[in-house]
Tab-separated table of C-alpha atoms in Angstrom:
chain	number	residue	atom	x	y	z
A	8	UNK	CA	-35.265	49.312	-55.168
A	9	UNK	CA	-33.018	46.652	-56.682
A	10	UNK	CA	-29.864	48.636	-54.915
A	11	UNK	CA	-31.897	48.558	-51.530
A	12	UNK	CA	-32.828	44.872	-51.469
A	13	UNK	CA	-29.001	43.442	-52.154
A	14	UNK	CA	-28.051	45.980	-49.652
A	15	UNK	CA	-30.307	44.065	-47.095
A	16	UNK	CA	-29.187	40.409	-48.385
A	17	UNK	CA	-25.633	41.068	-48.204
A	18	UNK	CA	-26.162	42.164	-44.582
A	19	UNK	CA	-28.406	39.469	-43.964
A	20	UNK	CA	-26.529	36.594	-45.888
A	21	UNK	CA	-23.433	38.070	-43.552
A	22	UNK	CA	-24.821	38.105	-40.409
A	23	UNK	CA	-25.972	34.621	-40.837
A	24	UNK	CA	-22.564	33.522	-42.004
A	25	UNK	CA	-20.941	34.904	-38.886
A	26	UNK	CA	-23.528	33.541	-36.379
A	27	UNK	CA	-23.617	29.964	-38.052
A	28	UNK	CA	-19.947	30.347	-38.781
A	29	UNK	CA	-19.507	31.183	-34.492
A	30	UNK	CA	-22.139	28.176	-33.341
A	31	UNK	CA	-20.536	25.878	-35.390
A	32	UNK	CA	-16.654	26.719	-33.599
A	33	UNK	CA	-18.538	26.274	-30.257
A	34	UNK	CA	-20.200	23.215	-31.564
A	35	UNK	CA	-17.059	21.491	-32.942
A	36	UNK	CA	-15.071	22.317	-29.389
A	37	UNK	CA	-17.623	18.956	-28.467
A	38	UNK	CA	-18.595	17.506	-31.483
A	39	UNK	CA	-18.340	14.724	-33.074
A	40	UNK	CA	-17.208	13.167	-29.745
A	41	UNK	CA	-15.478	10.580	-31.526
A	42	UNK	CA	-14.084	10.235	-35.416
A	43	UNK	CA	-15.595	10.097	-38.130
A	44	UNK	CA	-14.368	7.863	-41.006
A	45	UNK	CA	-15.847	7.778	-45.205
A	46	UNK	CA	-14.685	4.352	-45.573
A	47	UNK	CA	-10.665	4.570	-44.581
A	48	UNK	CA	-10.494	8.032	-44.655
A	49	UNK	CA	-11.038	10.362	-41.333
A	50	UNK	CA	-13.113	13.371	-41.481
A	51	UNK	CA	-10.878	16.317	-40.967
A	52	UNK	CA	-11.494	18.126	-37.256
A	53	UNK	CA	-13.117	14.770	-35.658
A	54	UNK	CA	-13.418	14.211	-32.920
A	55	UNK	CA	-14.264	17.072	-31.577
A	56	UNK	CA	-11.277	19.653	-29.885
A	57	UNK	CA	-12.151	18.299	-26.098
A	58	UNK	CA	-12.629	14.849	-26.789
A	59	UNK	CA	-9.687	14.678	-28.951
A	60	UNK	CA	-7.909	16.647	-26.305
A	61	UNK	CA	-9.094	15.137	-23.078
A	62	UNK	CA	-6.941	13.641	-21.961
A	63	UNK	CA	-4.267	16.852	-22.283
A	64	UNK	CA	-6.920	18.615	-21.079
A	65	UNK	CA	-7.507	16.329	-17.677
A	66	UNK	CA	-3.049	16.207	-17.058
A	67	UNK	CA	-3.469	20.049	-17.291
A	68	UNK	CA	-5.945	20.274	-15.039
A	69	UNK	CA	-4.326	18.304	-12.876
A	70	UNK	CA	-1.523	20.717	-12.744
A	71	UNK	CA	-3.321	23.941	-12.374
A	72	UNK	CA	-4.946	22.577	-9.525
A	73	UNK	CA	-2.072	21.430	-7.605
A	74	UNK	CA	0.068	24.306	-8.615
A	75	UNK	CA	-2.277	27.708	-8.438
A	76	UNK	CA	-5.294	26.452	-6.711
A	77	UNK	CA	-5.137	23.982	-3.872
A	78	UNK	CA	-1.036	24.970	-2.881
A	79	UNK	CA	0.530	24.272	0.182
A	80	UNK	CA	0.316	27.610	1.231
A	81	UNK	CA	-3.100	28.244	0.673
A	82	UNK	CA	-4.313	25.464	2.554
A	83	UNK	CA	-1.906	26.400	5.715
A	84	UNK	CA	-3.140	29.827	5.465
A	85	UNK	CA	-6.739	28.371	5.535
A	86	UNK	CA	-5.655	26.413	8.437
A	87	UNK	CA	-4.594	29.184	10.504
A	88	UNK	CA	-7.623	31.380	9.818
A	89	UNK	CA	-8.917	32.177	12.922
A	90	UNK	CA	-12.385	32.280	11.518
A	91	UNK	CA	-12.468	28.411	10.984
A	92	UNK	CA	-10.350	27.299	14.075
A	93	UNK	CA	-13.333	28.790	15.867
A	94	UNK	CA	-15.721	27.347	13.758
A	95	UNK	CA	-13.683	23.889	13.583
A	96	UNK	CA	-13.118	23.543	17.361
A	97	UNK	CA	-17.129	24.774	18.096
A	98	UNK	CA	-17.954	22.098	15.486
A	99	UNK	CA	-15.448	19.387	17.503
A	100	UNK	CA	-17.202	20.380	20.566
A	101	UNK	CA	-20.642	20.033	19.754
A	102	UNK	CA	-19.739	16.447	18.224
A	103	UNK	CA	-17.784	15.637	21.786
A	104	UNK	CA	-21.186	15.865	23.437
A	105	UNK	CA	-22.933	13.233	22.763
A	106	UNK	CA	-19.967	11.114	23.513
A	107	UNK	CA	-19.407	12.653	26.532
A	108	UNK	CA	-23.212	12.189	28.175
A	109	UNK	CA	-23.383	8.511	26.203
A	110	UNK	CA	-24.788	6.019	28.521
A	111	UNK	CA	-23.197	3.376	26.652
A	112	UNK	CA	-20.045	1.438	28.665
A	113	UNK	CA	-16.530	1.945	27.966
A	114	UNK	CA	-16.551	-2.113	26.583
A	115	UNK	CA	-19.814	-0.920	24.280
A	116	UNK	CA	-17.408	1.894	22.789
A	117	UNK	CA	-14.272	0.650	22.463
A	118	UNK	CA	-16.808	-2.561	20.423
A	119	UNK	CA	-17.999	0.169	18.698
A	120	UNK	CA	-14.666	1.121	17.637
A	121	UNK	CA	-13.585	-2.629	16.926
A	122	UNK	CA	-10.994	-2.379	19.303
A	123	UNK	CA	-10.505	-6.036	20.443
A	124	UNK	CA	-10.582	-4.723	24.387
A	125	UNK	CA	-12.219	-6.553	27.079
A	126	UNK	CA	-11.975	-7.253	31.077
A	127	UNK	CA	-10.314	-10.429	30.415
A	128	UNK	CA	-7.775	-9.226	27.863
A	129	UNK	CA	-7.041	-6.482	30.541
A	130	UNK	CA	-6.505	-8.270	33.175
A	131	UNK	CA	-4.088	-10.537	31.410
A	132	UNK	CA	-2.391	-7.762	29.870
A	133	UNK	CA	-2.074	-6.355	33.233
A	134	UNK	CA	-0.953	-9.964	34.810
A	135	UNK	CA	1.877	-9.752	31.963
A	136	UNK	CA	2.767	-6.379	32.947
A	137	UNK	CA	3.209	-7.151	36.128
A	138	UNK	CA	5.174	-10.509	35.447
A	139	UNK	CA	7.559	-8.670	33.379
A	140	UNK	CA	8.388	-5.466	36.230
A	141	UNK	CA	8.644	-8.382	38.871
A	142	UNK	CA	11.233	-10.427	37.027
A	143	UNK	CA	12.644	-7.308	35.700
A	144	UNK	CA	13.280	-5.773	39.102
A	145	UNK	CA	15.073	-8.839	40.408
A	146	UNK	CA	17.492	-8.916	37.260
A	147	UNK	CA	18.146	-5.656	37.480
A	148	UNK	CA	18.779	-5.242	41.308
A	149	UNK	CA	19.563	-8.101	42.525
A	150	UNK	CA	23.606	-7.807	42.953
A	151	UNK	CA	23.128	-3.990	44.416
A	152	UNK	CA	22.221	-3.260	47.844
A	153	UNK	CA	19.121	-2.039	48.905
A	154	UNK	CA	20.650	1.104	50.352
A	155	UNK	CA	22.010	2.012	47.239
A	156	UNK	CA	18.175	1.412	45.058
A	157	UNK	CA	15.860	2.639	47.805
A	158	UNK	CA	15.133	6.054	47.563
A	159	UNK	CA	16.959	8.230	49.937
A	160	UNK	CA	13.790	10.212	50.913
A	161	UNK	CA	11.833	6.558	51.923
A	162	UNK	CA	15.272	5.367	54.022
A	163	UNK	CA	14.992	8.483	55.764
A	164	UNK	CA	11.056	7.680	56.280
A	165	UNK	CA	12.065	4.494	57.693
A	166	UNK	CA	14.378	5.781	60.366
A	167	UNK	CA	12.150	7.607	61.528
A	168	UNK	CA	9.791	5.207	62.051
A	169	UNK	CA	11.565	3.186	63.779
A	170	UNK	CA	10.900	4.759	67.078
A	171	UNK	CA	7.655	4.358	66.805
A	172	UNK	CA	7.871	1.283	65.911
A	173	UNK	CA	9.627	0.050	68.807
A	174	UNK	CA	6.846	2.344	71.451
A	175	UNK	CA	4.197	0.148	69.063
A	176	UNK	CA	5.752	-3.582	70.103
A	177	UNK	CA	5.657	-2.293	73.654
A	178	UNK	CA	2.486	-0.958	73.843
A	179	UNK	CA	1.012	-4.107	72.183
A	180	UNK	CA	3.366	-5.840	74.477
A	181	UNK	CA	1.941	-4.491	77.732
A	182	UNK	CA	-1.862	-4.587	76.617
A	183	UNK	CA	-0.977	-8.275	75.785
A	184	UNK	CA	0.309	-9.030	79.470
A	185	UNK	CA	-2.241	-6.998	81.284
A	186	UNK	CA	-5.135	-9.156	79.817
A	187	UNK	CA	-6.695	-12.478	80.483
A	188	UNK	CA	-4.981	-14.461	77.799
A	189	UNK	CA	-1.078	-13.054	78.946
A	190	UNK	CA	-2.423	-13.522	82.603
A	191	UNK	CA	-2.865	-17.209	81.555
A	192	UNK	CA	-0.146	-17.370	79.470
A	193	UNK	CA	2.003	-16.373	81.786
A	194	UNK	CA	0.733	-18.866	84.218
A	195	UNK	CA	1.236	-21.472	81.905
A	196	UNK	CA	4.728	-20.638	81.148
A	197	UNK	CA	5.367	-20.973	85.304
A	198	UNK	CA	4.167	-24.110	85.191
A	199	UNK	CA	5.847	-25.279	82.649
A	200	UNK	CA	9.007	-24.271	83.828
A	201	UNK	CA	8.489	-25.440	87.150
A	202	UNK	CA	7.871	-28.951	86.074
A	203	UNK	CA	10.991	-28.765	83.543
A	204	UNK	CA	13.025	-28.716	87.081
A	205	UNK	CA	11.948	-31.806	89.205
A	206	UNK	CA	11.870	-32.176	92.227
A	207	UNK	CA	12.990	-28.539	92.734
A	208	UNK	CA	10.399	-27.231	90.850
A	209	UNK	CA	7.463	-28.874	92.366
A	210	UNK	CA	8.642	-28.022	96.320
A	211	UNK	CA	8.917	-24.316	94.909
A	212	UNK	CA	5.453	-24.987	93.616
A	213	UNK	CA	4.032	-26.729	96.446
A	214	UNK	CA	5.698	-23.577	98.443
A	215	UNK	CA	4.097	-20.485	96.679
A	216	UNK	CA	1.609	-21.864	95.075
A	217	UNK	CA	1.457	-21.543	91.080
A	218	UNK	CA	-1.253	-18.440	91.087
A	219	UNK	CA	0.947	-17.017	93.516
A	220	UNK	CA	4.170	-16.930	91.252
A	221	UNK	CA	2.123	-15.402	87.931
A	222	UNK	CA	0.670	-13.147	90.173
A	223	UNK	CA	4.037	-11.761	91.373
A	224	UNK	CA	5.965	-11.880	87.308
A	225	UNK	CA	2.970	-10.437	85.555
A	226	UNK	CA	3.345	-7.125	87.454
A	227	UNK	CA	7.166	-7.173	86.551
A	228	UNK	CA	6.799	-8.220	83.025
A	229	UNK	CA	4.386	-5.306	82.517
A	230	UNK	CA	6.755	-3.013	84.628
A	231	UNK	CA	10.135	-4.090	82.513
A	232	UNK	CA	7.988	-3.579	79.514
A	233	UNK	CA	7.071	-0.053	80.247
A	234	UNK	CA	10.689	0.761	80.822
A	235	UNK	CA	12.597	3.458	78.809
A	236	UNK	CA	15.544	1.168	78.743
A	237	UNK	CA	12.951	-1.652	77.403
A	238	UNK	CA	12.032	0.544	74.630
A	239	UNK	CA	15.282	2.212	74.202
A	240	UNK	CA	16.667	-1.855	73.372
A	241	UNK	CA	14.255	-1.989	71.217
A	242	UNK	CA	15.074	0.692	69.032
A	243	UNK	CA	18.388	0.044	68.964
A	244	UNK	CA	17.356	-3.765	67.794
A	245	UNK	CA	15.327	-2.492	65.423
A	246	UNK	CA	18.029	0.276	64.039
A	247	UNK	CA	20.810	-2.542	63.976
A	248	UNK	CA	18.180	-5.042	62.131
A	249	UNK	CA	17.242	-2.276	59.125
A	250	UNK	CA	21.279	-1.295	59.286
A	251	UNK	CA	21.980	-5.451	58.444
A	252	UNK	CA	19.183	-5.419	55.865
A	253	UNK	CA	19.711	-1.798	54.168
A	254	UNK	CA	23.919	-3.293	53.524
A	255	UNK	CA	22.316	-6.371	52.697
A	256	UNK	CA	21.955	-7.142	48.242
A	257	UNK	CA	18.333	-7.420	47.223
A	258	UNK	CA	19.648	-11.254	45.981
A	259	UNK	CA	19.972	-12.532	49.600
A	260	UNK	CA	16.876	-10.752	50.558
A	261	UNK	CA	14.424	-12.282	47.842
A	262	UNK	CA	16.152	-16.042	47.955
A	263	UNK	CA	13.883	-16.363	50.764
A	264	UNK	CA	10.716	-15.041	49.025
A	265	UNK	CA	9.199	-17.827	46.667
A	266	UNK	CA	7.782	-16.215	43.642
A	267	UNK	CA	4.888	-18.418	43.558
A	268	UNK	CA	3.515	-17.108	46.912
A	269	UNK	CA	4.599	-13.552	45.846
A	270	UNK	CA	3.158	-13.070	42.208
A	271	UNK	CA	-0.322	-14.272	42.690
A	272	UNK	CA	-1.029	-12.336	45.759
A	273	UNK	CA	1.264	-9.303	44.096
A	274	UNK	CA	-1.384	-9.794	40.689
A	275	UNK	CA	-4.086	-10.255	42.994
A	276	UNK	CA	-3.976	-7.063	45.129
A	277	UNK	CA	-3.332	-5.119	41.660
A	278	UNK	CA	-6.264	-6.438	39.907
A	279	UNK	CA	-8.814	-5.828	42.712
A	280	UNK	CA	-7.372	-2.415	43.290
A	281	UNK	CA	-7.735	-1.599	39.313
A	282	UNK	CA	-11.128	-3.859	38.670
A	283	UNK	CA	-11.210	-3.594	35.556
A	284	UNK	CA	-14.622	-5.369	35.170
A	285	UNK	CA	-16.046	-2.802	37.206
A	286	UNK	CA	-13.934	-0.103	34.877
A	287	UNK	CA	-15.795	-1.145	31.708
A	288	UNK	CA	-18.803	-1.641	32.511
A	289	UNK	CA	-18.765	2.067	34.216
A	290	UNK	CA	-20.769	4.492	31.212
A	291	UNK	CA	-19.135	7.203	29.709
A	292	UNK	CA	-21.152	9.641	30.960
A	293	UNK	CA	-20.486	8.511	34.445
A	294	UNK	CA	-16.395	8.781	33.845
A	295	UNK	CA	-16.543	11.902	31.618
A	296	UNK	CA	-19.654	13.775	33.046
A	297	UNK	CA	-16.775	15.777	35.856
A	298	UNK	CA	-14.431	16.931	33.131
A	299	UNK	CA	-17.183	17.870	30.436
A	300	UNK	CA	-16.982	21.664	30.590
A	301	UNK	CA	-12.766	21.335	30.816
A	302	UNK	CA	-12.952	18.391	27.425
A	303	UNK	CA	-15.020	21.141	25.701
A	304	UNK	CA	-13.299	24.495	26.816
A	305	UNK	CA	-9.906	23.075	27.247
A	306	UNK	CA	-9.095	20.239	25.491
A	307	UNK	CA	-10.334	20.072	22.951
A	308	UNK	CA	-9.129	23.465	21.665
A	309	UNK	CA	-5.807	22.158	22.583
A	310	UNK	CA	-5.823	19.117	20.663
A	311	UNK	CA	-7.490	20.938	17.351
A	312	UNK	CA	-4.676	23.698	17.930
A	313	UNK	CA	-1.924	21.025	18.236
A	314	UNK	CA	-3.456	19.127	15.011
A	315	UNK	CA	-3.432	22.190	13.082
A	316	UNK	CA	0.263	22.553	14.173
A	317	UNK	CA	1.199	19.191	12.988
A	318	UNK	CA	-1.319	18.960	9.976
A	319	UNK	CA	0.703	22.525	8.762
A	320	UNK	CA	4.553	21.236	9.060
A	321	UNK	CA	3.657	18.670	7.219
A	322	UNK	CA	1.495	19.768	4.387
A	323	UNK	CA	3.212	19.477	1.500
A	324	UNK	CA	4.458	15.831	2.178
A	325	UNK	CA	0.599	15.182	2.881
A	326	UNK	CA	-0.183	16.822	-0.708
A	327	UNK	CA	2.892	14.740	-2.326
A	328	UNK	CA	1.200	11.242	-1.028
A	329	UNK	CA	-1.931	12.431	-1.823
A	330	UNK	CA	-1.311	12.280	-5.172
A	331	UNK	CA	-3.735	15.191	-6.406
A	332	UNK	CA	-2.980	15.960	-9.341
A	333	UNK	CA	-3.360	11.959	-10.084
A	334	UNK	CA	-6.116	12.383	-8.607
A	335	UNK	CA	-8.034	15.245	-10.573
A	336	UNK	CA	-6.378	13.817	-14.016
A	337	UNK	CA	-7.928	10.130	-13.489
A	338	UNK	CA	-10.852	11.775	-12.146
A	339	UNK	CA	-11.653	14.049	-15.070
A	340	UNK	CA	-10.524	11.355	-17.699
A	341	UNK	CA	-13.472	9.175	-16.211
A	342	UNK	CA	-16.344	11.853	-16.766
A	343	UNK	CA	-17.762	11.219	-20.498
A	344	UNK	CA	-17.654	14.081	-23.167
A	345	UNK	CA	-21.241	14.757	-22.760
A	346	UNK	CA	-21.071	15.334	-18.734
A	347	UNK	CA	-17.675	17.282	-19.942
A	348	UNK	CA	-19.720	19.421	-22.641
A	349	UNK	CA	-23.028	20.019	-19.913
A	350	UNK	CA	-20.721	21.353	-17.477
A	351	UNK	CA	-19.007	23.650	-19.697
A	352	UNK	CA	-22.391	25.169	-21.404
A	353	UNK	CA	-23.770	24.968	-18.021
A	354	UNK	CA	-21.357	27.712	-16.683
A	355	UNK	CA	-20.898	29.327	-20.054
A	356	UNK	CA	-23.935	29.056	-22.213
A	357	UNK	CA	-24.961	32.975	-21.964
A	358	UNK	CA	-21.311	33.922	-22.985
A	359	UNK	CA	-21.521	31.201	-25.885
A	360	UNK	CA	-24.301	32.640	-27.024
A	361	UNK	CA	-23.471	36.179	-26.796
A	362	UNK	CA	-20.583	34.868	-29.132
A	363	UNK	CA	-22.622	33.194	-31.519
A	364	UNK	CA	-24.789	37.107	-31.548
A	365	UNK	CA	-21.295	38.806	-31.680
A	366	UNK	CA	-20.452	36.589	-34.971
A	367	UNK	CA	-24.109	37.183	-36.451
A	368	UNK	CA	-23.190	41.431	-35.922
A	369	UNK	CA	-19.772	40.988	-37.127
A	370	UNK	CA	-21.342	38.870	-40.269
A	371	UNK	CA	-23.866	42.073	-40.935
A	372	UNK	CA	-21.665	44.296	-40.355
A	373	UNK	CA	-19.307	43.059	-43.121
A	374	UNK	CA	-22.412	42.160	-45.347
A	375	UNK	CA	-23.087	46.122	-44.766
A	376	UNK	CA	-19.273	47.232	-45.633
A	377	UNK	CA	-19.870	44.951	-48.960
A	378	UNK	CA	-22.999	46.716	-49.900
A	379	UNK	CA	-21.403	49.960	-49.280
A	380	UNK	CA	-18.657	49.155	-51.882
A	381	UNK	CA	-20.709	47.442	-54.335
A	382	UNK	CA	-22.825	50.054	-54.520
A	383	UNK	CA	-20.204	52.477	-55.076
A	384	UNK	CA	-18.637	50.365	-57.543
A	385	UNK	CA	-22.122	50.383	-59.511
């Protein structure tokens, strides 16, 4: 009986050595979290392994991170999955939406944005624009020709215009003549012409009679005006005219044009053609609303596809000014031991404990081996 029951202590008295031998390692991996002192002298194996260790532990971390988990490579290849491109660009698109059938201006947006963008700092950005091309174009052309700037294709335009040009002036010409206000102009050209001879003029007057003379050059004016040769010295004024100006230097042409009178008009047409107050106060929806289907089918897809692109070449100088292993090394450093020692039992405790059990078995099993011997032995 006395054999039996130190057979059961030694088992017992083993198995509780390993268990409380095991909780205690686990215990001391955390604890004491900082050292402990007996007056000057430091407690052996405080702090604890992690908090002595931390910030080793954090730098390591840090590395293992950057080098095995989050790599260059394995974000490209997440990148290129096809998988998330389609969820990614379905995701873009759905978010595009709203913005797309917003009622909300373009000036409420770009607010919205804080981008300092209104009708007035438009139009004077526009006024600028303009001021610079104008004053650009006359530094840069004005010692070549205009034959040698215009395009060839609008010279060519012009030439052949010019024809038509010339049957315009004598169209206008002759409906000018055959109405009331030629008629009378005509008559009063007689009579001044008439009177601009003396005594000449008047018996010629007093002889035909002023109607009489209007009557007979209006028909005549009309008649030389309707002539091919009429139009045919036309054309060739007009072709020797654009001949002088197309040899002639932009400089000689635009002495005569006074920028004053030019650039307000010139800034004038543009802005009312543009109007930009009109522009901005237009909603999104109104502007967008046509191209919806091709921002969400087309574009978008192509600007996601050409971010990945870019996003991909340049990974790994992204991850070097990122800083991440910095990053995760500061970060864990600033966690206390106790949030470091709940997330570890948190994800471990059943294997901790099955440790602490395997220690306890071990323990009982030894106790066993020793009862085995001392009872030989007796």
């Amino acid at each position: 009986m006395n054999i039996f029951i130190t057979f059961v202590l030694m088992v017992v008295i083993g198995a509780a050595i390993g268990g409380m031998t095991n909780s205690l390692a686990i215990k001391m991996l955390f604890r004491p979290y900082k050292p402990v002192y007996i007056g000057k002298w430091k407690v052996p194996f405080t702090p604890g392994l992690i908090p002595k260790r931390r910030s080793e532990m954090a730098a390591q971390l840090g590395d293992m991170v950057v080098h095995h988990l989050i790599t260059p490579e394995s974000i490209q290849k997440k990148l290129n999955n096809s998988q998330f491109k389609s969820d990614a660009v379905a995701w873009i698109g759905e978010s595009v939406e709203p913005l797309v059938d917003s009622n909300e201006s373009i000036e409420a947006w770009l607010a919205k944005l804080q981008i300092p963008m209104n009708t007035e700092t438009i139009e004077n950005g526009i006024e600028k624009w303009i001021d610079e091309k104008y004053y650009g174009f006359k530094e840069k052309y004005r010692s070549q020709t205009i034959e040698s700037t215009l395009p060839l294709h609008w010279q060519e335009k012009i030439d052949a215009y010019i024809p038509v040009a010339a049957d315009f002036i004598a169209a206008k010409g002759e409906a000018y003549f055959s109405s009331p206000e030629g008629k009378r102009k005509v008559k009063i050209m007689i009579d001044d012409f008439l009177e601009g001879r003396g005594m000449l003029g008047n018996m010629l007057g007093m002889f035909l009679g002023n109607s009489s003379v209007s009557e007979k050059i209006q028909p005549e004016i009309i008649k030389f005006i309707k002539h091919d040769g009429t139009k045919e010295i036309l054309r060739n004024l007009l072709r020797t005219e654009w001949e002088k100006l197309r040899e002639s230097q932009w400089e000689d042409v635009l002495k005569n044009v006074s920028d004053e009178d030019v650039l307000p008009s010139l800034k004038k047409s543009i802005l009312e053609a543009v109007s930009v107050d009109k522009m901005m106060t237009t909603s999104l929806k109104d502007v967008l609303s046509p191209f919806k289907k091709r921002i969400t089918q087309v574009i978008v897809p192509h600007v996601f596809e050409m971010s990945v692109m870019a996003v991909s070449e340049k990974i790994e100088m992204i991850m070097e000014k990122l800083h991440l292993q910095e990053v995760v090394r500061e970060q864990v450093e600033t966690f206390s031991v106790q949030r470091l020692e709940e997330m570890v039992l948190g994800i471990t405790s059943k294997e901790l404990k099955m440790i602490t059990y395997l220690g306890a078995l071990l323990g009982g099993i030894i106790g066993l081996i020793q009862g085995v011997i001392v009872i030989f032995l007796a």
